[in-house]
mmCIF file of C-alpha atoms in Angstrom:
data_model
loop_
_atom_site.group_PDB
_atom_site.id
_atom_site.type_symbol
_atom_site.label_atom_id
_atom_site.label_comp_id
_atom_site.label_asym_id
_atom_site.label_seq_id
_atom_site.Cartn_x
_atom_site.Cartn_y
_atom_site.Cartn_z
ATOM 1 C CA UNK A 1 18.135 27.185 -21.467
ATOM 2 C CA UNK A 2 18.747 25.630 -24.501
ATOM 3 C CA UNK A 3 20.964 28.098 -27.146
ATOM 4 C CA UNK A 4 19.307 28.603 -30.126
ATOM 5 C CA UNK A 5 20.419 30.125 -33.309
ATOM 6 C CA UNK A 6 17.846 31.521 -36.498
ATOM 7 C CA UNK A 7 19.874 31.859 -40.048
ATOM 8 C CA UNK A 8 17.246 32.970 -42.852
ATOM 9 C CA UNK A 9 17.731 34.284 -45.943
ATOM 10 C CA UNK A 10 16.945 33.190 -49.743
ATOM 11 C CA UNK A 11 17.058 30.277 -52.191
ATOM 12 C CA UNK A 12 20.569 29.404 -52.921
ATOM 13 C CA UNK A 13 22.030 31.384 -50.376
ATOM 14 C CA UNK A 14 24.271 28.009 -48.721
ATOM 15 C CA UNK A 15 21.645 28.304 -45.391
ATOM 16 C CA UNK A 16 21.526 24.130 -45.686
ATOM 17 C CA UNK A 17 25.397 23.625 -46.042
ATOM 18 C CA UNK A 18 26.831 26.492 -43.754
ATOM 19 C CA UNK A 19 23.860 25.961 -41.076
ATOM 20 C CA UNK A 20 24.482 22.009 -41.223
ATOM 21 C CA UNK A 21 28.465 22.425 -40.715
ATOM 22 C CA UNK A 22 28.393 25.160 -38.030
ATOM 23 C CA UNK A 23 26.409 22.966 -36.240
ATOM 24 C CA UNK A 24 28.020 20.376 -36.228
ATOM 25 C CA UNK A 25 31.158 22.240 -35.447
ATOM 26 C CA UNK A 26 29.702 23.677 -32.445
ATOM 27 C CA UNK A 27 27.720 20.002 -30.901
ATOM 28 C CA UNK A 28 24.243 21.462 -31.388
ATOM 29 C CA UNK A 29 21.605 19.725 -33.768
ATOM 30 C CA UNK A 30 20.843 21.374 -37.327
ATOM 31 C CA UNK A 31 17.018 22.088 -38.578
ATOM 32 C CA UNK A 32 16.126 22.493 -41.706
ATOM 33 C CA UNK A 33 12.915 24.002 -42.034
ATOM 34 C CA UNK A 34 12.558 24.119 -45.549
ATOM 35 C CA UNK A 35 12.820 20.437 -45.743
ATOM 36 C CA UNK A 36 9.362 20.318 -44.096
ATOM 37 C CA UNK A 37 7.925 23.264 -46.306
ATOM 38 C CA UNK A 38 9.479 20.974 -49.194
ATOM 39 C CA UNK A 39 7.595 17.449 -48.021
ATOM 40 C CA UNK A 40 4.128 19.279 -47.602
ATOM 41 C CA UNK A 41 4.927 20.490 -51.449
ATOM 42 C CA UNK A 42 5.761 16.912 -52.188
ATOM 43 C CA UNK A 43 2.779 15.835 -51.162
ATOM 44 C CA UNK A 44 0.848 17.758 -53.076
ATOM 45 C CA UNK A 45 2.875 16.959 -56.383
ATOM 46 C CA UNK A 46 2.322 13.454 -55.934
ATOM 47 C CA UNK A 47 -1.806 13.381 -55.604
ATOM 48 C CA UNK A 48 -2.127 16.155 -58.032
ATOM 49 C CA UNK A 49 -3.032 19.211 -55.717
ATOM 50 C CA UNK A 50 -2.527 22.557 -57.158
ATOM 51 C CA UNK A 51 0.011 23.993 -54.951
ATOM 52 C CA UNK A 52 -0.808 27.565 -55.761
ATOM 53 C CA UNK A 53 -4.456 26.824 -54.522
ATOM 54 C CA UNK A 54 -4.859 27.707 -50.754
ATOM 55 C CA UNK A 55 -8.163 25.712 -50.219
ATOM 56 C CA UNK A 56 -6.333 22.486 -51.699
ATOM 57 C CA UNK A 57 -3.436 22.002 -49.731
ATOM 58 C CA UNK A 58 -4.785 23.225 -46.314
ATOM 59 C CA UNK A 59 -7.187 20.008 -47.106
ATOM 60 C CA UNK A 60 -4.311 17.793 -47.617
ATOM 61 C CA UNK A 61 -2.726 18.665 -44.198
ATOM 62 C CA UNK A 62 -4.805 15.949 -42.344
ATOM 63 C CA UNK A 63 -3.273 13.594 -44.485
ATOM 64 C CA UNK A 64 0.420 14.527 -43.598
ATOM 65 C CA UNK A 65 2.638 13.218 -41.217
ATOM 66 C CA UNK A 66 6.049 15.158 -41.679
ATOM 67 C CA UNK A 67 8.909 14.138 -39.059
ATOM 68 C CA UNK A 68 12.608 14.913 -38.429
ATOM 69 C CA UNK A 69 14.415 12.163 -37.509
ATOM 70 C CA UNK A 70 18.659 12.475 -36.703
ATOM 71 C CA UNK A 71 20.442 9.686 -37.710
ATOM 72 C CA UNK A 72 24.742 10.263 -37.068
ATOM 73 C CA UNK A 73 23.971 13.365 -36.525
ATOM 74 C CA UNK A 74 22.603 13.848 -40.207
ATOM 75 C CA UNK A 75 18.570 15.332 -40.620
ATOM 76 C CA UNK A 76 16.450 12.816 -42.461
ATOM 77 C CA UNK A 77 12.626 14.040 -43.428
ATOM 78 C CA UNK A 78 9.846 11.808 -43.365
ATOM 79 C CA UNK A 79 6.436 11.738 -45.101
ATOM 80 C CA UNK A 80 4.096 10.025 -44.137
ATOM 81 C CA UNK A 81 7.047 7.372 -42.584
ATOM 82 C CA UNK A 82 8.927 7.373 -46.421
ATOM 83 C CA UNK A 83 12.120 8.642 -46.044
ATOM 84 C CA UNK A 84 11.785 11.609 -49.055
ATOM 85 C CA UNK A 85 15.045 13.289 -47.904
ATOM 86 C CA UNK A 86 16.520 13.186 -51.800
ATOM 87 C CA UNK A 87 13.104 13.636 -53.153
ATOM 88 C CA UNK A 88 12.483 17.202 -51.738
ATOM 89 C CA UNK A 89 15.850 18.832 -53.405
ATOM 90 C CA UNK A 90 14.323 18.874 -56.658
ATOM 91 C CA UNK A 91 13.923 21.629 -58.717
ATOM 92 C CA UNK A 92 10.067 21.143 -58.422
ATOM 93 C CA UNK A 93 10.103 20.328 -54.795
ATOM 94 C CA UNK A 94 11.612 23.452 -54.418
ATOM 95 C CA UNK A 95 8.723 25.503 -55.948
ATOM 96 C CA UNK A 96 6.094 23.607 -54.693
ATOM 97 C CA UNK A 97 7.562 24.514 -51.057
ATOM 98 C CA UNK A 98 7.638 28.004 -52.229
ATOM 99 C CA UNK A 99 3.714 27.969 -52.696
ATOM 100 C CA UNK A 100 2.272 26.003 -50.061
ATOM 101 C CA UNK A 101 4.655 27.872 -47.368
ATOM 102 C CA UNK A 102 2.383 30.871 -48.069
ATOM 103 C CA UNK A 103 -0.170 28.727 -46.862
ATOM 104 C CA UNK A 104 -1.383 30.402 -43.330
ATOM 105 C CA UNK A 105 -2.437 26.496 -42.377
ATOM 106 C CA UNK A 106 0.780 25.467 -43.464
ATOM 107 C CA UNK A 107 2.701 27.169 -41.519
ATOM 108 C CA UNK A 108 0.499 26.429 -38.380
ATOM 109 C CA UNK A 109 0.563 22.836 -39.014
ATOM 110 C CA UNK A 110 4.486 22.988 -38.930
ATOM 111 C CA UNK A 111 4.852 25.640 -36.099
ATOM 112 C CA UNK A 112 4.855 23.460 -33.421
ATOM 113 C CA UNK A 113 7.245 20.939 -34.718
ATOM 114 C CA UNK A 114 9.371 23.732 -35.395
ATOM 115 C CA UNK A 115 9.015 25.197 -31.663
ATOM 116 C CA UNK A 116 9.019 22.032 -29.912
ATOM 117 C CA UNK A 117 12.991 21.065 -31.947
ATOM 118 C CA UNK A 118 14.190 24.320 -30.396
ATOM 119 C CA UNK A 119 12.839 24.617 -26.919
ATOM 120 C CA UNK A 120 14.955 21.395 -26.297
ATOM 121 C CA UNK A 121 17.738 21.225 -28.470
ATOM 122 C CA UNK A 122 20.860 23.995 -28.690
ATOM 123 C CA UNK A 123 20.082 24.028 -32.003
ATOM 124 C CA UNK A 124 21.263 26.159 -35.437
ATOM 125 C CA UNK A 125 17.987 26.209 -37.654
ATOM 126 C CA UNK A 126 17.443 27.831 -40.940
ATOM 127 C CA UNK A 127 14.329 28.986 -42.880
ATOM 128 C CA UNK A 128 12.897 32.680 -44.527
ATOM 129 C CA UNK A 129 11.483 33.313 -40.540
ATOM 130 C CA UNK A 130 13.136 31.863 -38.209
ATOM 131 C CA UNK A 131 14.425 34.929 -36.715
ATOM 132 C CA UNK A 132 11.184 36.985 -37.133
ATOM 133 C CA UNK A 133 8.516 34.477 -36.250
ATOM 134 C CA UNK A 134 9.257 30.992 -35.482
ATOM 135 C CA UNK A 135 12.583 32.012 -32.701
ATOM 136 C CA UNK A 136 11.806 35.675 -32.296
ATOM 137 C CA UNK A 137 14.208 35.067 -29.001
ATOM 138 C CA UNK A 138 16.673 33.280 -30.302
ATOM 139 C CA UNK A 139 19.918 34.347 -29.401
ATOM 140 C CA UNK A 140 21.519 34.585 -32.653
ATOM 141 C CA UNK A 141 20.313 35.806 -35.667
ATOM 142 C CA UNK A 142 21.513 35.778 -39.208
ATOM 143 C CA UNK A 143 20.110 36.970 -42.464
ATOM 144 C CA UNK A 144 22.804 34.646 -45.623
ATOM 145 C CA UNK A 145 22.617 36.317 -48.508
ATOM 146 C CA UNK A 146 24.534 36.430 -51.614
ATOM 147 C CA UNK A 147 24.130 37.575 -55.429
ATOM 148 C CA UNK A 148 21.074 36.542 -57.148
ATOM 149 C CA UNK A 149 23.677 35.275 -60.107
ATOM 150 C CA UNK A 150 26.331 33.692 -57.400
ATOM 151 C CA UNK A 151 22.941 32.130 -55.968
ATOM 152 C CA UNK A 152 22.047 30.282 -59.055
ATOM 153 C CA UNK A 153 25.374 29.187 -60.304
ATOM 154 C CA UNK A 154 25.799 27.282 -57.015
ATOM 155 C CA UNK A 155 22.595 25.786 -57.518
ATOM 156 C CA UNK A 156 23.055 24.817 -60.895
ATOM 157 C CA UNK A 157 26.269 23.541 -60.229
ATOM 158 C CA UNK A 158 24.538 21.126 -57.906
ATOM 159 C CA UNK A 159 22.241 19.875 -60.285
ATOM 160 C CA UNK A 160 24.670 18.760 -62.412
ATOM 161 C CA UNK A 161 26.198 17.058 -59.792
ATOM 162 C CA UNK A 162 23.178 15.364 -59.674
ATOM 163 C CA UNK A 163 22.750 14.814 -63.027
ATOM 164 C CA UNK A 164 20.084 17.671 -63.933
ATOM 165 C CA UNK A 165 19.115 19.048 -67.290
ATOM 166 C CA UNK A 166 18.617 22.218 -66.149
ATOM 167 C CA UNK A 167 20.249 25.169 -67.533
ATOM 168 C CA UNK A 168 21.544 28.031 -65.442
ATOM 169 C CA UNK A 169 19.233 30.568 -67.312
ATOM 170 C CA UNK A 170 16.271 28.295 -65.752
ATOM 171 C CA UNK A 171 17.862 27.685 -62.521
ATOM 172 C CA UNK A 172 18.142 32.124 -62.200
ATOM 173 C CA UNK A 173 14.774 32.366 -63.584
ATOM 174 C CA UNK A 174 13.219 30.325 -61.008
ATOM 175 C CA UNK A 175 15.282 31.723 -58.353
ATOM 176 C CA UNK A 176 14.601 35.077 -58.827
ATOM 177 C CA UNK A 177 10.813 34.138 -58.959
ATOM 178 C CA UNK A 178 11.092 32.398 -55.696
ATOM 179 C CA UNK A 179 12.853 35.259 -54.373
ATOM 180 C CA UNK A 180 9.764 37.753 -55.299
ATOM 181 C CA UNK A 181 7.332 34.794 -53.536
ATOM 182 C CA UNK A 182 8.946 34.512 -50.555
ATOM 183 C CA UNK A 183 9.503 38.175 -50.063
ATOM 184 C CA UNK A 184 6.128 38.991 -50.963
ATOM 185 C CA UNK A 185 3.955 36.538 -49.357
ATOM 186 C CA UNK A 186 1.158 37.677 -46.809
ATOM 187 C CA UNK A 187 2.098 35.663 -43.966
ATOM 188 C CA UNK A 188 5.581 36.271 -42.879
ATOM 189 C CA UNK A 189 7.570 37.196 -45.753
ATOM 190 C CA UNK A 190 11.324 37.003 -46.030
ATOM 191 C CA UNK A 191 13.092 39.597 -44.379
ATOM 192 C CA UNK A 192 16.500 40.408 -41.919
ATOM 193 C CA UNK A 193 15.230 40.438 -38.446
ATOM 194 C CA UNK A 194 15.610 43.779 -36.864
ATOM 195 C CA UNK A 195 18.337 42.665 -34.620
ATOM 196 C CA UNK A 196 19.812 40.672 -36.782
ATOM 197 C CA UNK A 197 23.336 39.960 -38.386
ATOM 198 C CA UNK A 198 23.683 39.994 -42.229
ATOM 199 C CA UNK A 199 26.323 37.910 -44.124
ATOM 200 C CA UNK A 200 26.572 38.510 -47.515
ATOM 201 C CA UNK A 201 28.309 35.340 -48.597
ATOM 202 C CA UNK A 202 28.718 36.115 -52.520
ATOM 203 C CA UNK A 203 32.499 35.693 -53.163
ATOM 204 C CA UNK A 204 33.368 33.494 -50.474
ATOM 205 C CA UNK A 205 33.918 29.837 -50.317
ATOM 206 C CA UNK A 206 32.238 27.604 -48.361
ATOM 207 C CA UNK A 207 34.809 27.161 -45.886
ATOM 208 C CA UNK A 208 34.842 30.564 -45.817
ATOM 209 C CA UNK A 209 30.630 31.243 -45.589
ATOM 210 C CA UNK A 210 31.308 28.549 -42.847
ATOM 211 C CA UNK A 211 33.717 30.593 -40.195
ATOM 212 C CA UNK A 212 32.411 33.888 -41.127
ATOM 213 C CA UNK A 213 28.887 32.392 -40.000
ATOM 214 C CA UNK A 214 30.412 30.829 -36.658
ATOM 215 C CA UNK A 215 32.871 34.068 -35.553
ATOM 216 C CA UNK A 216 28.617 36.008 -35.759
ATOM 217 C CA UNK A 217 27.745 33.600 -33.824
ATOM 218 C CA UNK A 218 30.518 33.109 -31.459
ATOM 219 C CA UNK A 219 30.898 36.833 -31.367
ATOM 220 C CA UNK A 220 27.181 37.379 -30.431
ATOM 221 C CA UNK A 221 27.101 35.191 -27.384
ATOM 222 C CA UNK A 222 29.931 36.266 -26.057
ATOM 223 C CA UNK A 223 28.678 40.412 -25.933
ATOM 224 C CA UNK A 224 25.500 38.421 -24.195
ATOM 225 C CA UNK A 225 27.203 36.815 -21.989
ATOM 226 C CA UNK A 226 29.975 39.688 -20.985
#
């Protein structure tokens, strides 16, 4: 039986990064959920769909093909057969996957995928409900969280990287607004899984967000397996 691990928790939180590394650390694959949440959003963006109308983009889901593909190891997103892997970490990527993942369609259309990645992979995949709805039996579960401020300084650190005008009074503003949408959507909000671990990441490195994340999960199967 494949192993399969569920680390949720907000925008900015490192999910991607730590989730990406402790997989690769431990041989299993790495899925990033929101990526898929992000290309639906990307979709809409680029033929003009309002993304905070329901009715809209549950019509444009016919016309989406999403796909994860591994290449060296590394998760590459497809739309419609474009490779939009940079395309969907933009600022309004991001908020456009906020609004059509509280699409009841949306997350239908993607269930599967998501479902069909885990039964046969050990696999570390991150979302806002992995642990609650998508892997409710996963054996490892992880809420990441960290400061709403630490959140969006790493964030807006990145964009700059990346050559972004944002400012970090923007990037907070938007995170804290995607925090309130995610956690107060109808259909599976953000929350800790009741059995869950949480890791509150705020004043640790990455290296550090890294081990404490594999010791929970280490630590975890071993109890199951004892």
């Amino acid at each position: 039986m494949p192993i399969n691990v569920a680390i949720d928790g907000p925008a900015g939180a490192g999910k991607s990064s730590i989730a990406r590394a402790a997989a690769k650390r431990l041989g299993y694959i790495y899925v990033d959920t929101g990526a898929l949440y992000r290309a639906v959003g990307v979709y809409s963006l680029r033929n003009g769909v309002d993304t905070k109308n329901a009715e809209a983009v549950t019509g444009t889901l016919p016309h989406i093909c999403v796909d994860l593909k591994f290449q060296d190891g590394v998760q590459h997103v497809y739309l419609n057969d474009e490779d939009v892997s940079e395309e969907i970490r933009t600022p309004p990527a991001s908020m456009a996957a906020s609004d059509v993942s509280a699409v009841p369609a949306v997350r239908q259309f993607l269930f599967d995928l998501q479902r069909d990645i885990a039964a046969k992979n050990d696999c570390i995949m991150d979302g806002r409900d992995i642990g609650t709805v998508v892997l409710p039996d996963a054996q490892v579960k992880i809420f990441l969280t960290a400061s709403p401020e630490a959140r969006a300084m790493r964030r807006f650190l990145e964009l700059q990287q990346k050559g972004a005008k944002d400012t970090y009074a923007e990037v907070l503003a938007d995170l804290v607004q995607r925090d309130y949408n995610d956690s107060h959507r109808a259909v599976a909000p953000l929350k800790p899984a009741e059995d869950g671990v949480t890791v509150d990441n705020s004043g640790l490195s990455l290296d550090d967000s890294i081990e404490q994340v594999l010791a929970v999960i280490r630590e975890t199967l071993a109890a199951k397996q004892a």
